[in-house]
PDB file of C-alpha atoms in Angstrom:
ATOM      1  CA  MET A  85     -50.928 -43.697   6.900  1.00 63.00           C
ATOM      2  CA  ASP A  86     -51.445 -45.220   3.369  1.00 69.00           C
ATOM      3  CA  THR A  87     -49.149 -43.959   0.341  1.00 63.00           C
ATOM      4  CA  GLU A  88     -52.403 -42.819  -1.882  1.00 65.00           C
ATOM      5  CA  THR A  89     -53.415 -40.863   0.896  1.00 68.00           C
ATOM      6  CA  LEU A  90     -49.516 -39.545   1.928  1.00 58.00           C
ATOM      7  CA  LEU A  91     -49.260 -38.590  -2.314  1.00 58.00           C
ATOM      8  CA  THR A  92     -53.250 -37.031  -2.892  1.00 60.00           C
ATOM      9  CA  THR A  93     -53.463 -35.196   0.939  1.00 56.00           C
ATOM     10  CA  THR A  94     -49.986 -34.186   1.700  1.00 56.00           C
ATOM     11  CA  ARG A  95     -48.410 -30.794  -0.597  1.00 56.00           C
ATOM     12  CA  SER A  96     -44.592 -31.451  -0.166  1.00 57.00           C
ATOM     13  CA  VAL A  97     -42.726 -34.358   1.788  1.00 61.00           C
ATOM     14  CA  ARG A  98     -39.452 -33.958   0.056  1.00 59.00           C
ATOM     15  CA  ARG A  99     -37.637 -32.647   3.612  1.00 61.00           C
ATOM     16  CA  LYS A 100     -39.114 -35.180   5.717  1.00 66.00           C
ATOM     17  CA  LEU A 101     -37.994 -38.158   3.898  1.00 72.00           C
ATOM     18  CA  ASP A 102     -36.132 -40.927   4.745  1.00 78.00           C
ATOM     19  CA  LEU A 103     -33.426 -41.427   2.243  1.00 82.00           C
ATOM     20  CA  ASP A 104     -31.228 -44.142   3.976  1.00 83.00           C
ATOM     21  CA  ARG A 105     -34.459 -46.713   3.747  1.00 86.00           C
ATOM     22  CA  PRO A 106     -35.110 -49.057   0.736  1.00 87.00           C
ATOM     23  CA  VAL A 107     -38.268 -48.402  -0.704  1.00 87.00           C
ATOM     24  CA  GLU A 108     -40.593 -51.620  -1.282  1.00 89.00           C
ATOM     25  CA  GLU A 109     -41.753 -52.409  -5.341  1.00 90.00           C
ATOM     26  CA  GLY A 110     -45.572 -52.287  -3.925  1.00 90.00           C
ATOM     27  CA  LEU A 111     -44.778 -49.011  -2.533  1.00 87.00           C
ATOM     28  CA  LEU A 112     -43.108 -47.458  -5.873  1.00 88.00           C
ATOM     29  CA  GLU A 113     -45.869 -49.324  -7.901  1.00 88.00           C
ATOM     30  CA  ASP A 114     -48.739 -47.284  -5.941  1.00 86.00           C
ATOM     31  CA  CYS A 115     -46.706 -44.137  -6.059  1.00 83.00           C
ATOM     32  CA  VAL A 116     -46.817 -44.414  -9.792  1.00 85.00           C
ATOM     33  CA  ARG A 117     -50.033 -45.412  -9.318  1.00 84.00           C
ATOM     34  CA  VAL A 118     -50.871 -42.540  -7.989  1.00 81.00           C
ATOM     35  CA  ALA A 119     -49.420 -40.677 -10.274  1.00 79.00           C
ATOM     36  CA  GLN A 120     -51.210 -41.250 -13.602  1.00 77.00           C
ATOM     37  CA  GLN A 121     -54.267 -39.928 -11.691  1.00 75.00           C
ATOM     38  CA  ALA A 122     -53.010 -36.600 -12.731  1.00 68.00           C
ATOM     39  CA  PRO A 123     -55.313 -35.155 -15.399  1.00 68.00           C
ATOM     40  CA  ALA A 124     -51.932 -34.951 -17.825  1.00 64.00           C
ATOM     41  CA  ALA A 125     -51.322 -38.447 -17.433  1.00 56.00           C
ATOM     42  CA  GLY A 126     -55.020 -40.053 -18.183  1.00 57.00           C
ATOM     43  CA  MET A 127     -54.444 -38.663 -21.890  1.00 62.00           C
ATOM     44  CA  LEU A 128     -50.892 -40.365 -22.311  1.00 63.00           C
ATOM     45  CA  LEU A 129     -51.414 -43.782 -20.553  1.00 64.00           C
ATOM     46  CA  ASP A 130     -51.071 -45.593 -23.561  1.00 70.00           C
ATOM     47  CA  ALA A 131     -48.542 -44.041 -24.810  1.00 72.00           C
ATOM     48  CA  GLN A 132     -46.214 -43.528 -21.461  1.00 78.00           C
ATOM     49  CA  ARG A 133     -44.562 -46.180 -19.103  1.00 82.00           C
ATOM     50  CA  TRP A 134     -42.134 -46.255 -16.495  1.00 86.00           C
ATOM     51  CA  VAL A 135     -37.975 -46.829 -15.404  1.00 90.00           C
ATOM     52  CA  ILE A 136     -37.552 -47.755 -11.895  1.00 92.00           C
ATOM     53  CA  VAL A 137     -33.913 -46.853 -11.820  1.00 94.00           C
ATOM     54  CA  ARG A 138     -32.075 -48.270  -8.172  1.00 92.00           C
ATOM     55  CA  ASP A 139     -28.796 -48.255  -8.949  1.00 94.00           C
ATOM     56  CA  PRO A 140     -26.720 -46.323  -6.921  1.00 93.00           C
ATOM     57  CA  GLU A 141     -24.392 -45.599  -9.657  1.00 94.00           C
ATOM     58  CA  LEU A 142     -26.744 -44.274 -11.786  1.00 95.00           C
ATOM     59  CA  ARG A 143     -29.044 -42.474  -9.729  1.00 94.00           C
ATOM     60  CA  THR A 144     -25.891 -40.536  -9.045  1.00 94.00           C
ATOM     61  CA  GLU A 145     -25.519 -39.479 -12.785  1.00 94.00           C
ATOM     62  CA  ILE A 146     -29.492 -39.054 -13.233  1.00 95.00           C
ATOM     63  CA  ALA A 147     -29.156 -36.873 -10.611  1.00 95.00           C
ATOM     64  CA  LYS A 148     -25.680 -35.092 -12.151  1.00 95.00           C
ATOM     65  CA  ILE A 149     -27.333 -34.060 -15.299  1.00 94.00           C
ATOM     66  CA  VAL A 150     -30.901 -33.194 -13.614  1.00 94.00           C
ATOM     67  CA  ARG A 151     -28.316 -30.555 -11.262  1.00 95.00           C
ATOM     68  CA  ALA A 152     -26.694 -28.946 -14.126  1.00 94.00           C
ATOM     69  CA  GLU A 153     -30.262 -27.747 -15.755  1.00 93.00           C
ATOM     70  CA  ALA A 154     -32.454 -27.607 -12.371  1.00 94.00           C
ATOM     71  CA  ILE A 155     -29.548 -24.998 -10.452  1.00 95.00           C
ATOM     72  CA  PRO A 156     -29.377 -22.416 -13.859  1.00 95.00           C
ATOM     73  CA  THR A 157     -33.142 -22.877 -14.523  1.00 94.00           C
ATOM     74  CA  MET A 158     -33.868 -22.073 -10.447  1.00 94.00           C
ATOM     75  CA  ALA A 159     -31.908 -19.269 -10.932  1.00 95.00           C
ATOM     76  CA  GLU A 160     -33.156 -17.221 -13.725  1.00 94.00           C
ATOM     77  CA  TYR A 161     -36.947 -18.670 -12.512  1.00 94.00           C
ATOM     78  CA  GLY A 162     -36.957 -18.777  -8.439  1.00 93.00           C
ATOM     79  CA  HIS A 163     -38.175 -15.395  -7.978  1.00 94.00           C
ATOM     80  CA  LEU A 164     -41.590 -16.605  -9.533  1.00 95.00           C
ATOM     81  CA  ALA A 165     -41.663 -19.375  -6.811  1.00 93.00           C
ATOM     82  CA  SER A 166     -42.437 -18.906  -3.208  1.00 91.00           C
ATOM     83  CA  GLU A 167     -38.920 -19.172  -0.894  1.00 92.00           C
ATOM     84  CA  ALA A 168     -40.611 -22.996   0.236  1.00 87.00           C
ATOM     85  CA  VAL A 169     -41.352 -23.935  -2.740  1.00 87.00           C
ATOM     86  CA  MET A 170     -37.337 -23.065  -3.919  1.00 91.00           C
ATOM     87  CA  ARG A 171     -36.210 -24.030  -0.338  1.00 90.00           C
ATOM     88  CA  SER A 172     -38.261 -27.415  -1.364  1.00 86.00           C
ATOM     89  CA  ALA A 173     -37.358 -27.673  -4.778  1.00 88.00           C
ATOM     90  CA  ARG A 174     -33.117 -26.774  -3.919  1.00 92.00           C
ATOM     91  CA  HIS A 175     -33.431 -29.851  -0.887  1.00 89.00           C
ATOM     92  CA  LEU A 176     -34.522 -32.496  -3.949  1.00 88.00           C
ATOM     93  CA  VAL A 177     -32.053 -31.245  -6.323  1.00 92.00           C
ATOM     94  CA  ASP A 178     -29.541 -31.405  -3.606  1.00 93.00           C
ATOM     95  CA  ASN A 179     -30.400 -35.241  -2.935  1.00 91.00           C
ATOM     96  CA  LEU A 180     -31.257 -36.575  -5.980  1.00 91.00           C
ATOM     97  CA  GLY A 181     -29.077 -39.446  -6.122  1.00 92.00           C
ATOM     98  CA  ARG A 182     -29.548 -39.860  -2.465  1.00 91.00           C
ATOM     99  CA  VAL A 183     -32.984 -41.338  -2.975  1.00 90.00           C
ATOM    100  CA  PRO A 184     -33.586 -45.123  -2.788  1.00 92.00           C
ATOM    101  CA  ALA A 185     -35.427 -45.305  -6.268  1.00 92.00           C
ATOM    102  CA  LEU A 186     -35.845 -42.926  -9.352  1.00 92.00           C
ATOM    103  CA  ALA A 187     -38.897 -43.378 -11.045  1.00 89.00           C
ATOM    104  CA  ILE A 188     -39.079 -41.671 -14.688  1.00 89.00           C
ATOM    105  CA  PRO A 189     -42.012 -41.710 -16.935  1.00 84.00           C
ATOM    106  CA  CYS A 190     -41.415 -42.056 -20.710  1.00 83.00           C
ATOM    107  CA  MET A 191     -42.767 -41.373 -23.577  1.00 78.00           C
ATOM    108  CA  ILE A 192     -43.076 -44.563 -26.000  1.00 77.00           C
ATOM    109  CA  GLY A 193     -41.556 -43.832 -29.696  1.00 74.00           C
ATOM    110  CA  ARG A 194     -38.335 -42.541 -30.802  1.00 69.00           C
ATOM    111  CA  PRO A 195     -37.319 -39.231 -30.041  1.00 64.00           C
ATOM    112  CA  PRO A 196     -36.581 -36.827 -33.768  1.00 65.00           C
ATOM    113  CA  GLU A 197     -33.286 -36.849 -34.979  1.00 64.00           C
ATOM    114  CA  ASP A 198     -33.678 -32.847 -35.640  1.00 54.00           C
ATOM    115  CA  PRO A 199     -32.407 -30.426 -32.852  1.00 54.00           C
ATOM    116  CA  VAL A 200     -35.010 -29.591 -30.868  1.00 50.00           C
ATOM    117  CA  ILE A 201     -35.729 -25.730 -29.716  1.00 48.00           C
ATOM    118  CA  GLN A 202     -36.096 -25.288 -25.826  1.00 49.00           C
ATOM    119  CA  ASN A 203     -36.303 -22.699 -24.125  1.00 47.00           C
ATOM    120  CA  GLY A 204     -33.725 -20.386 -26.955  1.00 47.00           C
ATOM    121  CA  THR A 205     -31.118 -23.569 -26.982  1.00 48.00           C
ATOM    122  CA  THR A 206     -30.764 -26.016 -29.040  1.00 45.00           C
ATOM    123  CA  ALA A 207     -30.253 -30.039 -27.105  1.00 46.00           C
ATOM    124  CA  ARG A 208     -29.833 -32.856 -28.990  1.00 43.00           C
ATOM    125  CA  CYS A 209     -32.254 -35.715 -27.985  1.00 43.00           C
ATOM    126  CA  THR A 210     -29.579 -39.003 -27.266  1.00 44.00           C
ATOM    127  CA  ARG A 211     -30.331 -42.193 -25.818  1.00 40.00           C
ATOM    128  CA  ALA A 212     -28.445 -43.047 -22.330  1.00 42.00           C
ATOM    129  CA  SER A 213     -26.183 -45.991 -22.551  1.00 38.00           C
ATOM    130  CA  GLY A 214     -26.563 -49.008 -21.286  1.00 39.00           C
ATOM    131  CA  ALA A 215     -29.708 -47.325 -19.596  1.00 42.00           C
ATOM    132  CA  SER A 216     -32.358 -49.876 -18.479  1.00 40.00           C
ATOM    133  CA  SER A 217     -35.753 -50.560 -16.198  1.00 41.00           C
ATOM    134  CA  SER A 218     -33.721 -53.708 -14.569  1.00 39.00           C
ATOM    135  CA  ARG A 219     -31.654 -51.200 -12.547  1.00 38.00           C
TER     136      ARG A 219
END
């Protein structure tokens, strides 16, 4: 099955992925191309760039950050989703650091210096030191 068919016709493949197999550059490019076909992505294409993270240590650190936010959010709002969706989401959260590559969408420009209010809490936008698109 080609990448586009898999990504556009399969609702969830998270639990079927081989997390120990390397991913070829061409496949990552296909995935990003398909992701950019989403309606919301279309209007953002000129301002959007992707960072592909392959470095295992950096992927692990990113996964820790995602997990720290995802687990409490899932606990608070999980009742709004089906049990199957929550199992799939939890599998992703638990295994994010194991995936062979992370594709992270980024917007061009600098984040605001002022605190941002999200979900009733104040968070400060920061830039990770040493982050690179070549890792």
